XYZ file of C-alpha atoms in Angstrom:
652
model
C -0.241 -16.264 119.953
C 1.596 -13.069 119.085
C 5.110 -11.847 119.782
C 4.997 -10.574 123.351
C 2.046 -10.789 125.736
C 1.746 -6.993 125.858
C 0.625 -7.016 122.226
C -2.216 -9.534 122.523
C -4.668 -6.675 122.054
C -3.751 -6.660 118.375
C -5.393 -10.055 117.994
C -8.858 -8.552 118.429
C -10.691 -8.149 115.138
C -10.694 -4.624 113.726
C -13.647 -3.827 111.481
C -12.896 -1.746 108.375
C -9.175 -1.994 109.058
C -6.763 -0.250 106.706
C -3.123 -1.143 106.014
C -0.545 1.526 105.130
C 2.076 0.424 102.585
C 5.185 2.610 102.658
C 6.783 2.580 99.211
C 10.584 2.509 99.327
C 10.796 2.386 95.518
C 9.945 -1.284 95.138
C 9.106 -3.063 91.903
C 6.460 -4.893 93.953
C 4.712 -2.210 96.062
C 1.563 -2.429 93.981
C 1.668 -6.216 94.246
C 1.665 -5.896 98.053
C -1.351 -3.610 97.756
C -3.109 -6.120 95.528
C -2.376 -9.054 97.847
C -3.753 -7.209 100.893
C -6.923 -6.302 99.001
C -7.308 -9.915 97.906
C -7.522 -10.682 101.643
C -10.556 -8.324 101.611
C -8.684 -5.722 103.672
C -8.345 -2.127 102.481
C -4.827 -0.818 101.838
C -3.223 2.389 100.670
C 0.247 3.034 99.192
C 1.955 6.019 100.813
C 5.298 7.826 100.394
C 8.147 6.514 102.501
C 8.367 9.753 104.518
C 4.719 9.700 105.664
C 4.536 11.123 109.227
C 3.957 8.712 112.097
C 0.834 10.649 113.105
C -0.704 9.654 109.765
C 0.444 6.038 110.060
C -1.147 5.734 113.487
C -4.518 6.322 111.825
C -4.073 2.966 110.062
C -4.366 -0.494 111.599
C -0.954 -1.751 110.467
C 2.073 -0.776 108.379
C 3.991 -2.659 105.678
C 7.313 -1.265 104.418
C 8.124 -2.368 100.866
C 11.394 -3.406 99.289
C 13.530 -0.995 97.290
C 16.657 -0.778 95.101
C 18.813 1.339 97.432
C 21.087 0.443 100.340
C 19.788 1.608 103.733
C 23.194 3.131 104.472
C 23.543 4.834 101.064
C 23.197 8.501 100.181
C 20.270 7.723 97.844
C 18.253 5.832 100.470
C 14.661 7.133 100.582
C 13.907 9.450 103.503
C 11.602 8.188 106.220
C 10.000 9.664 109.342
C 12.594 9.513 112.173
C 9.875 8.352 114.597
C 8.771 5.494 112.335
C 9.899 2.710 114.671
C 9.675 4.566 117.990
C 6.424 6.474 117.554
C 4.314 4.121 115.464
C 1.885 2.266 117.726
C 0.721 -0.172 115.047
C 2.192 -3.523 113.966
C 4.915 -3.190 111.329
C 6.083 -5.660 108.676
C 9.256 -4.795 106.775
C 9.833 -6.554 103.437
C 13.360 -6.842 101.984
C 14.592 -3.211 102.176
C 11.958 -2.678 104.875
C 13.519 -5.388 107.046
C 17.005 -4.002 106.536
C 15.765 -0.494 107.366
C 14.200 -1.507 110.695
C 17.341 -3.395 111.706
C 19.649 -0.534 110.659
C 17.512 2.225 112.201
C 17.256 0.393 115.528
C 20.998 -0.199 115.914
C 21.826 -3.257 113.823
C 24.318 -3.625 110.966
C 23.449 -4.043 107.277
C 26.198 -4.518 104.688
C 26.786 -5.650 101.122
C 29.360 -7.893 99.498
C 29.649 -11.642 99.617
C 26.792 -13.757 98.333
C 23.845 -12.356 96.360
C 20.500 -14.118 96.493
C 18.343 -13.596 93.398
C 15.659 -16.182 92.754
C 13.721 -18.927 94.510
C 15.408 -20.404 97.575
C 14.401 -22.540 100.517
C 14.523 -20.935 103.953
C 14.513 -22.677 107.314
C 12.165 -21.328 109.971
C 14.007 -21.007 113.275
C 12.875 -23.076 116.233
C 15.281 -21.629 118.816
C 13.373 -18.368 119.400
C 11.802 -16.932 122.525
C 8.339 -16.990 120.956
C 6.853 -18.633 117.898
C 6.836 -16.073 115.071
C 3.191 -15.510 114.071
C 4.160 -14.811 110.436
C 5.053 -18.484 110.002
C 2.144 -19.947 111.935
C 1.026 -23.224 110.347
C 3.871 -23.345 107.788
C 6.131 -26.081 109.141
C 9.906 -25.870 109.368
C 10.847 -24.700 105.856
C 9.349 -23.014 102.811
C 10.355 -21.698 99.381
C 10.591 -17.921 98.878
C 11.785 -15.285 96.421
C 14.987 -13.603 97.571
C 16.489 -10.724 95.594
C 19.172 -8.805 97.477
C 22.856 -7.977 97.694
C 22.870 -6.357 101.152
C 22.181 -8.512 104.197
C 21.634 -8.157 107.947
C 25.060 -8.793 109.497
C 24.331 -7.887 113.148
C 20.898 -7.809 114.775
C 19.515 -4.695 116.419
C 18.920 -4.960 120.187
C 15.831 -6.975 121.188
C 15.542 -8.644 117.769
C 15.982 -12.330 117.000
C 16.384 -14.322 113.793
C 13.210 -16.195 112.841
C 14.365 -17.699 109.522
C 17.632 -18.277 107.645
C 18.427 -19.033 104.007
C 20.362 -22.018 102.677
C 23.391 -19.716 102.456
C 23.103 -19.049 106.191
C 21.953 -15.446 105.672
C 19.253 -13.830 107.794
C 15.901 -14.365 106.054
C 13.534 -13.035 108.743
C 13.679 -11.198 112.070
C 11.242 -10.210 114.797
C 11.274 -7.919 117.820
C 11.057 -9.870 121.078
C 8.489 -7.591 122.703
C 6.792 -5.532 119.986
C 4.812 -6.518 116.859
C 7.652 -5.522 114.525
C 8.622 -8.151 111.955
C 10.962 -8.240 108.978
C 11.423 -10.652 106.075
C 14.301 -10.481 103.590
C 12.181 -12.190 100.921
C 9.028 -11.089 99.068
C 5.852 -12.720 100.455
C 3.726 -10.762 97.975
C 4.901 -12.572 94.819
C 3.850 -15.916 93.388
C 7.357 -17.355 93.691
C 7.046 -17.295 97.494
C 5.012 -20.456 97.933
C 3.426 -19.591 101.308
C 3.492 -15.819 100.805
C -0.270 -15.333 100.950
C -0.455 -17.309 104.204
C 2.299 -15.118 105.717
C 0.541 -11.907 104.710
C -2.735 -13.271 106.059
C -0.995 -14.137 109.334
C 0.211 -10.535 109.617
C -2.841 -8.674 108.317
C -5.605 -10.820 109.796
C -3.654 -12.359 112.677
C -1.247 -9.802 114.130
C -3.155 -6.710 112.996
C -6.504 -8.407 113.540
C -8.087 -6.948 110.419
C -11.549 -8.209 109.538
C -12.021 -9.382 105.933
C -14.806 -6.901 105.229
C -13.432 -4.852 102.325
C -15.005 -5.549 98.927
C -12.952 -4.328 95.947
C -14.981 -2.597 93.251
C -15.694 -4.410 89.985
C -12.687 -4.069 87.674
C -14.975 -3.488 84.713
C -17.119 -0.838 86.433
C -14.055 0.949 87.794
C -12.346 1.068 84.383
C -15.476 2.300 82.590
C -16.031 5.002 85.219
C -12.400 6.100 84.794
C -12.831 6.413 81.019
C -16.043 8.434 81.277
C -14.464 10.756 83.840
C -11.388 11.403 81.693
C -12.944 11.721 78.244
C -15.024 14.804 77.447
C -18.427 14.443 75.812
C -17.141 16.080 72.609
C -13.896 14.097 72.421
C -13.007 11.155 70.206
C -10.619 8.523 71.549
C -7.788 7.203 69.415
C -6.674 3.857 70.836
C -3.282 2.462 69.898
C -3.680 -1.259 69.199
C -0.827 -3.714 68.782
C -2.971 -6.843 68.626
C -2.033 -8.029 72.106
C -4.559 -8.667 74.860
C -3.818 -5.370 76.664
C -4.630 -3.028 73.795
C -7.557 -5.200 72.648
C -9.153 -5.138 76.111
C -8.511 -1.388 76.258
C -10.337 -0.934 72.928
C -13.249 -3.099 74.117
C -13.565 -1.058 77.322
C -13.580 2.194 75.376
C -16.237 0.898 72.994
C -18.473 -0.134 75.900
C -17.891 3.077 77.871
C -18.298 5.551 75.014
C -19.858 3.604 72.151
C -17.910 2.332 69.104
C -18.661 5.495 67.098
C -16.443 7.595 69.400
C -13.516 5.178 69.252
C -10.913 5.044 66.502
C -8.325 2.288 66.437
C -4.818 2.970 65.178
C -2.469 0.117 64.397
C 1.065 1.310 63.735
C 2.999 -1.185 61.638
C 6.480 -0.281 62.804
C 8.179 -2.984 60.755
C 8.717 -4.933 63.973
C 5.551 -7.032 63.867
C 5.391 -10.809 63.933
C 4.519 -12.766 60.810
C 0.962 -11.851 59.646
C 0.438 -9.820 62.835
C -1.241 -6.803 61.231
C -3.900 -8.926 59.506
C -4.784 -10.519 62.859
C -5.100 -7.082 64.473
C -7.548 -5.965 61.797
C -9.757 -9.018 62.362
C -9.782 -8.476 66.143
C -10.862 -4.818 65.876
C -13.514 -5.549 63.276
C -15.104 -7.973 65.756
C -15.422 -5.098 68.264
C -17.055 -2.793 65.709
C -14.219 -0.279 66.066
C -12.952 1.570 62.995
C -9.293 0.756 62.410
C -6.647 2.862 60.730
C -3.303 1.285 59.786
C -0.152 3.388 59.572
C 2.591 1.686 57.556
C 5.574 3.298 59.219
C 8.433 0.808 58.883
C 10.772 3.255 57.145
C 9.815 6.069 59.546
C 10.819 3.911 62.517
C 14.021 2.701 60.880
C 15.286 6.251 60.405
C 13.808 7.686 63.612
C 15.860 9.444 66.273
C 15.001 11.112 69.556
C 16.678 13.089 72.310
C 17.940 11.356 75.437
C 19.418 13.459 78.253
C 19.829 16.398 75.860
C 21.648 14.327 73.242
C 20.334 13.335 69.832
C 20.433 9.586 69.279
C 21.592 7.733 66.190
C 18.836 6.444 63.859
C 17.037 3.394 65.233
C 18.420 1.204 62.450
C 21.933 1.895 63.839
C 21.145 1.850 67.582
C 22.484 -0.966 69.769
C 21.796 0.162 73.380
C 18.537 -1.373 74.708
C 17.287 1.750 76.504
C 18.064 3.979 73.517
C 16.142 1.646 71.209
C 13.121 1.641 73.525
C 13.043 5.421 73.880
C 13.305 6.013 70.130
C 10.472 3.549 69.506
C 8.196 5.023 72.180
C 8.645 8.604 71.005
C 8.200 7.606 67.355
C 4.874 5.935 68.173
C 3.630 9.287 69.489
C 4.919 11.219 66.469
C 3.343 8.767 64.028
C 0.087 9.075 65.969
C 0.102 12.882 65.675
C 0.892 12.641 61.957
C -2.034 10.240 61.476
C -4.384 12.631 63.269
C -3.245 15.484 61.032
C -3.703 13.369 57.895
C -7.259 12.576 58.954
C -8.008 16.250 59.632
C -8.790 15.539 63.289
C -8.481 18.338 65.838
C -5.887 17.236 68.455
C -7.771 19.244 71.088
C -10.792 17.001 70.563
C -8.901 13.716 70.419
C -7.573 11.887 73.451
C -5.115 9.016 73.089
C -5.698 5.660 74.786
C -3.077 3.031 75.624
C -3.286 -0.451 77.109
C -0.587 0.428 79.658
C -0.384 -2.035 82.560
C 0.950 -1.629 86.076
C 4.177 -3.641 85.388
C 4.964 -1.312 82.440
C 4.855 1.719 84.733
C 6.724 -0.031 87.547
C 9.617 -1.129 85.323
C 9.787 2.355 83.742
C 9.909 3.895 87.266
C 6.846 6.016 86.516
C 5.547 8.258 89.303
C 2.116 6.745 88.582
C 3.335 3.420 89.914
C 5.618 4.344 92.805
C 4.918 6.664 95.728
C 8.446 6.269 96.992
C 10.019 8.131 94.093
C 13.097 5.936 94.275
C 12.277 3.037 91.973
C 14.967 1.984 89.528
C 14.343 1.999 85.769
C 14.473 -1.648 84.698
C 13.495 -0.834 81.128
C 11.687 2.087 79.486
C 8.407 0.809 78.085
C 7.326 2.300 74.769
C 4.149 3.558 76.460
C 6.013 5.440 79.201
C 8.780 7.445 77.531
C 9.522 11.087 78.351
C 7.280 12.223 75.465
C 4.421 10.007 76.650
C 4.785 11.478 80.136
C 4.536 14.978 78.688
C 1.304 14.067 76.895
C 0.005 12.430 80.069
C 0.699 15.632 82.019
C -1.314 17.565 79.415
C -4.286 15.257 79.938
C -4.062 13.860 76.417
C -3.827 10.185 77.380
C -6.284 7.814 79.056
C -5.007 4.488 80.424
C -7.875 2.515 81.975
C -5.699 -0.554 82.673
C -2.831 1.260 84.411
C -3.758 -0.221 87.787
C -3.916 -3.833 86.581
C -1.621 -6.801 85.991
C -1.861 -9.208 83.065
C -4.003 -11.832 84.779
C -6.458 -9.139 85.878
C -6.652 -7.839 82.310
C -7.445 -11.318 81.020
C -10.219 -11.636 83.623
C -11.509 -8.263 82.440
C -11.428 -9.442 78.824
C -13.566 -12.453 79.757
C -16.019 -10.168 81.604
C -16.264 -8.045 78.443
C -17.153 -11.109 76.396
C -14.020 -11.195 74.241
C -13.250 -14.405 72.364
C -10.974 -16.802 74.310
C -8.521 -16.806 71.376
C -8.005 -13.083 71.942
C -7.912 -13.188 75.719
C -5.369 -16.007 75.881
C -3.217 -14.888 72.979
C 0.514 -14.795 73.695
C 1.529 -11.303 74.883
C 3.594 -9.301 72.424
C 5.530 -6.183 73.476
C 4.602 -2.842 71.932
C 8.126 -2.304 70.510
C 7.718 -5.702 68.859
C 10.605 -7.723 67.509
C 12.921 -4.709 67.893
C 13.533 -5.590 71.546
C 13.867 -9.295 70.782
C 16.916 -8.635 68.621
C 20.027 -8.069 70.731
C 22.075 -5.555 68.800
C 25.861 -5.319 69.080
C 28.872 -4.392 66.972
C 31.537 -6.248 68.936
C 31.709 -9.115 71.439
C 31.001 -8.235 75.060
C 33.883 -9.016 77.409
C 33.070 -8.608 81.137
C 35.748 -6.674 83.037
C 36.037 -9.515 85.564
C 35.838 -12.358 83.042
C 38.764 -14.376 84.443
C 37.261 -14.289 87.920
C 33.845 -15.226 86.514
C 35.312 -18.211 84.671
C 37.141 -19.360 87.797
C 33.934 -19.203 89.837
C 32.063 -21.057 87.085
C 34.664 -23.804 87.072
C 34.211 -24.280 90.831
C 30.433 -24.482 90.491
C 30.524 -26.847 87.496
C 32.774 -29.307 89.328
C 29.587 -30.749 90.837
C 27.928 -31.127 87.407
C 30.294 -33.275 85.296
C 27.682 -33.869 82.595
C 27.495 -30.156 81.790
C 29.925 -27.368 80.923
C 29.482 -23.596 81.210
C 30.784 -20.690 79.143
C 30.479 -16.913 79.535
C 28.966 -15.868 76.201
C 29.963 -12.544 74.574
C 26.542 -10.917 74.940
C 24.622 -8.893 77.545
C 20.983 -9.021 78.621
C 18.807 -6.864 80.863
C 17.927 -8.240 84.282
C 16.335 -7.199 87.570
C 18.381 -7.902 90.700
C 17.850 -6.396 94.137
C 14.958 -4.254 92.813
C 17.376 -2.623 90.347
C 18.274 -2.925 86.671
C 21.321 -4.882 85.581
C 22.855 -5.147 82.117
C 25.050 -8.170 82.550
C 26.623 -11.266 81.069
C 24.924 -14.338 79.661
C 26.137 -17.845 80.572
C 25.557 -20.854 78.315
C 25.338 -24.458 79.548
C 26.263 -27.338 77.231
C 26.023 -31.138 77.237
C 26.535 -34.045 74.838
C 22.808 -34.871 74.789
C 21.238 -35.476 71.386
C 17.655 -34.576 72.364
C 15.736 -32.699 75.056
C 14.825 -35.903 76.899
C 18.513 -36.782 77.432
C 19.398 -33.491 79.135
C 19.653 -33.319 82.936
C 17.178 -30.436 83.295
C 17.017 -30.691 87.077
C 20.732 -29.943 87.340
C 20.586 -27.304 84.594
C 17.757 -25.408 86.310
C 19.538 -25.661 89.647
C 22.680 -24.170 88.073
C 20.602 -21.361 86.546
C 19.502 -20.409 90.061
C 22.967 -20.783 91.556
C 25.203 -19.105 88.949
C 23.785 -15.519 89.106
C 24.022 -15.757 92.902
C 27.643 -16.939 93.007
C 29.056 -15.281 89.866
C 28.666 -11.522 90.085
C 28.041 -9.905 86.712
C 25.722 -12.658 85.392
C 21.940 -12.248 85.215
C 20.851 -14.965 82.777
C 21.658 -18.631 82.043
C 20.636 -20.585 78.929
C 21.034 -24.153 77.737
C 22.685 -24.335 74.301
C 21.611 -27.216 72.047
C 24.274 -28.802 69.865
C 27.858 -30.023 70.376
C 29.345 -29.481 73.810
C 31.682 -26.519 74.296
C 34.012 -25.823 77.228
C 35.507 -22.510 78.367
C 38.983 -23.756 77.476
C 38.243 -24.189 73.758
C 35.598 -21.486 73.267
C 36.588 -18.408 71.232
C 34.091 -15.531 71.740
C 32.721 -14.216 68.446
C 29.595 -12.437 67.245
C 27.989 -11.315 64.009
C 27.515 -7.512 64.134
C 23.772 -6.981 64.446
C 21.430 -4.001 64.057
C 17.722 -3.659 63.240
C 18.060 -4.241 59.514
C 15.318 -5.829 57.390
C 17.196 -9.108 56.915
C 17.844 -9.464 60.655
C 14.174 -8.839 61.471
C 13.087 -11.356 58.814
C 15.396 -13.926 60.377
C 13.774 -13.503 63.795
C 10.273 -13.304 62.299
C 10.698 -16.771 60.767
C 12.090 -18.307 63.961
C 9.273 -16.753 66.001
C 6.649 -18.126 63.598
C 8.137 -21.617 63.848
C 7.898 -21.599 67.657
C 4.353 -20.192 67.693
C 3.160 -22.833 65.243
C 4.272 -25.537 67.680
C 2.622 -23.732 70.604
C -0.747 -23.756 68.807
C -0.407 -27.284 67.452
C 0.462 -28.721 70.880
C -2.141 -26.552 72.687
C 0.517 -24.904 74.841
C -0.573 -21.295 74.259
C -2.783 -21.166 77.334
C -0.385 -23.154 79.529
C 2.602 -20.869 78.908
C 2.166 -17.240 79.936
C 4.558 -15.849 77.331
C 7.141 -17.287 74.951
C 9.580 -14.649 73.696
C 11.860 -15.825 70.881
C 15.135 -13.915 70.874
C 17.774 -13.432 68.197
C 21.216 -12.630 69.586
C 24.545 -12.068 67.812
C 26.650 -14.919 69.263
C 27.721 -17.055 66.263
C 29.807 -19.862 67.862
C 32.456 -19.436 65.186
C 30.040 -19.626 62.236
C 30.697 -16.384 60.337
C 27.558 -14.380 59.583
C 25.304 -16.553 61.757
C 23.337 -15.682 64.896
C 21.692 -17.680 67.661
C 18.050 -18.025 68.696
C 16.745 -18.494 72.239
C 13.322 -19.768 73.315
C 11.986 -18.439 76.644
C 8.971 -20.398 77.923
C 7.787 -18.179 80.767
C 5.185 -18.980 83.437
C 3.700 -16.185 85.563
C 0.452 -14.656 86.754
C 1.343 -10.999 87.243
C 4.491 -10.681 85.046
C 6.392 -9.183 87.980
C 7.998 -12.546 88.761
C 7.999 -15.878 86.983
C 9.799 -19.129 86.203
C 10.766 -21.052 83.063
C 8.630 -24.039 82.101
C 10.405 -27.286 82.971
C 11.110 -29.385 79.856
C 9.396 -32.751 80.125
C 6.501 -31.365 82.184
C 2.923 -30.961 80.955
C 3.769 -27.305 80.324
C 6.503 -28.231 77.846
C 6.746 -31.865 76.643
C 10.145 -32.980 75.376
C 8.881 -33.615 71.848
C 7.390 -30.115 71.642
C 10.725 -28.532 72.576
C 12.594 -30.764 70.121
C 10.122 -29.788 67.398
C 10.660 -26.070 68.074
C 14.432 -26.506 67.748
C 14.073 -28.595 64.573
C 11.739 -26.130 62.848
C 13.878 -23.113 63.724
C 16.966 -24.756 62.221
C 15.107 -26.007 59.142
C 13.267 -22.790 58.289
C 15.535 -20.009 59.499
C 18.729 -19.418 57.514
C 21.900 -18.407 59.324
C 21.167 -19.898 62.770
C 24.318 -20.998 64.614
C 22.678 -22.473 67.724
C 19.254 -22.677 69.388
C 19.093 -22.078 73.148
C 16.564 -22.518 75.947
C 16.313 -19.815 78.648
C 16.621 -21.377 82.129
C 16.309 -18.092 84.035
C 13.583 -17.092 86.479
C 12.446 -13.474 86.962
C 14.379 -12.271 88.875
C 17.280 -12.271 88.049
C 16.324 -12.129 84.348
C 13.554 -9.899 83.002
C 10.801 -11.481 80.879
C 12.286 -9.987 77.716
C 16.035 -9.900 77.151
C 16.047 -6.158 76.512
């Protein structure tokens, strides 16, 4: 049964149906595309201002989320006849829901409560018709919400079909037309019944037949390589040792033959312990010649130009985006210098990178967004301004640019790579440089007193824990946009991981960024309990010096040893180990945080729950013990409780 008897025709099955996805600048537009194709229905991502005449050639329309406010000057332009002239079913997601409500006469406004993370919503029963999106789902479900603006007044002929625990509108539907909106993201893993909702829309409301067969990932990637690389060209593939660059190298070797592929491993000085030796072994197994550029000093002294301004040397930089841009541009310069040293003609060499879709999305690359309005969450080293220039010149091939991490691992298995390579913990191209939070002075939020007052209210219901605003910032993603915000630490008197109330701690980590504006990450701090009344903010000034990097390298090695010993490597998607400058009053010391992250596509994810099969208590205790025993100058060890969103996978 669909919304309105006049739209029953849409229940008939449409062979070779095609869904249009209007991109409003979302971090997740490509994920929507992937989810629709996984339903065996063809889809296409289009610019937000696509004319209605074009949209009417499709079977249905999905409008993505986006970082802007529908009432703001920067809101992406759309066809004025989108909701009046489109004759096909429409599903608006997040920004898309707000847009349909606003455009059709409703009110959307910001302020008040933010919702960033997993929340339960209640499906409304007092509606004129059962909403087909929620068919078969019961009365409640868990979804990913990430928004600051909300629907305050409904447009005429709309009704609320779901509400959040905060009482905010979570879904709407037109009473007579197949126009639906959801404030949450059904396309991501954190929305438990998201696939069922999309199936209900695509196969139910639209009536699309599941007759689209996606092409083989391997065949598609190999065809892309052969089309981009000339018969007289050699490919230089940049390999970090992670699964992305290793799969990229394997694809190139199969597509072109190992003789036409050169591997270049740039040792930037930011590698993990013994990382370069492992990279060499991996490439030897593929039969690819490997060159190693020892460029630690080059990177340390490197600068670049950002917005027409020369940066400080990397060894003195503290701003996360500045660090990333220097590193990305220096990779390209070191690559060109290596080519020159080898006497290779740049015109006959094409560069290859293991760039993934999330890298391009978070860098707001035009390759990943058709909306042109995506926010930069963080500049990936493989998508800096210099990389984009080389891409425009046709000097770069990126066969994995349409894939997410889990798809790349499946591709690695199809290529016959060893499981130890395929399931290796991901490691970012900039290396340990972005796992060291650099700062010269403590961070003090402008609204700190208000934040502390709000924290005190929230913590009143958790007497076994205390919370403190720590003097450090981390990068987050909230409302499809980048935030650079405060870090909150939780404390207890527990002596071991098994004594900590993790259920309450994880609940607080979801609640605090929603209720305390200016916070995007929450950690649990092991050690003696601290309260906001007796805490004095202090840090150890930190830059990318050799001793700082060695400190993190040792802590990272200690954690990874435990992961391998306890066979947790394959269970945990990624485990960043972060060094940050908060010293808890211990002069010259820094703190270490462990982030045990679980995800499929790396666009969203959750922390592993201590005490679960993913992270046994004794394994976590052993990580903390080894870090403290082997790493000099550690003030405290922390555990990251934050989901993505509101926190990014990495802290910078």
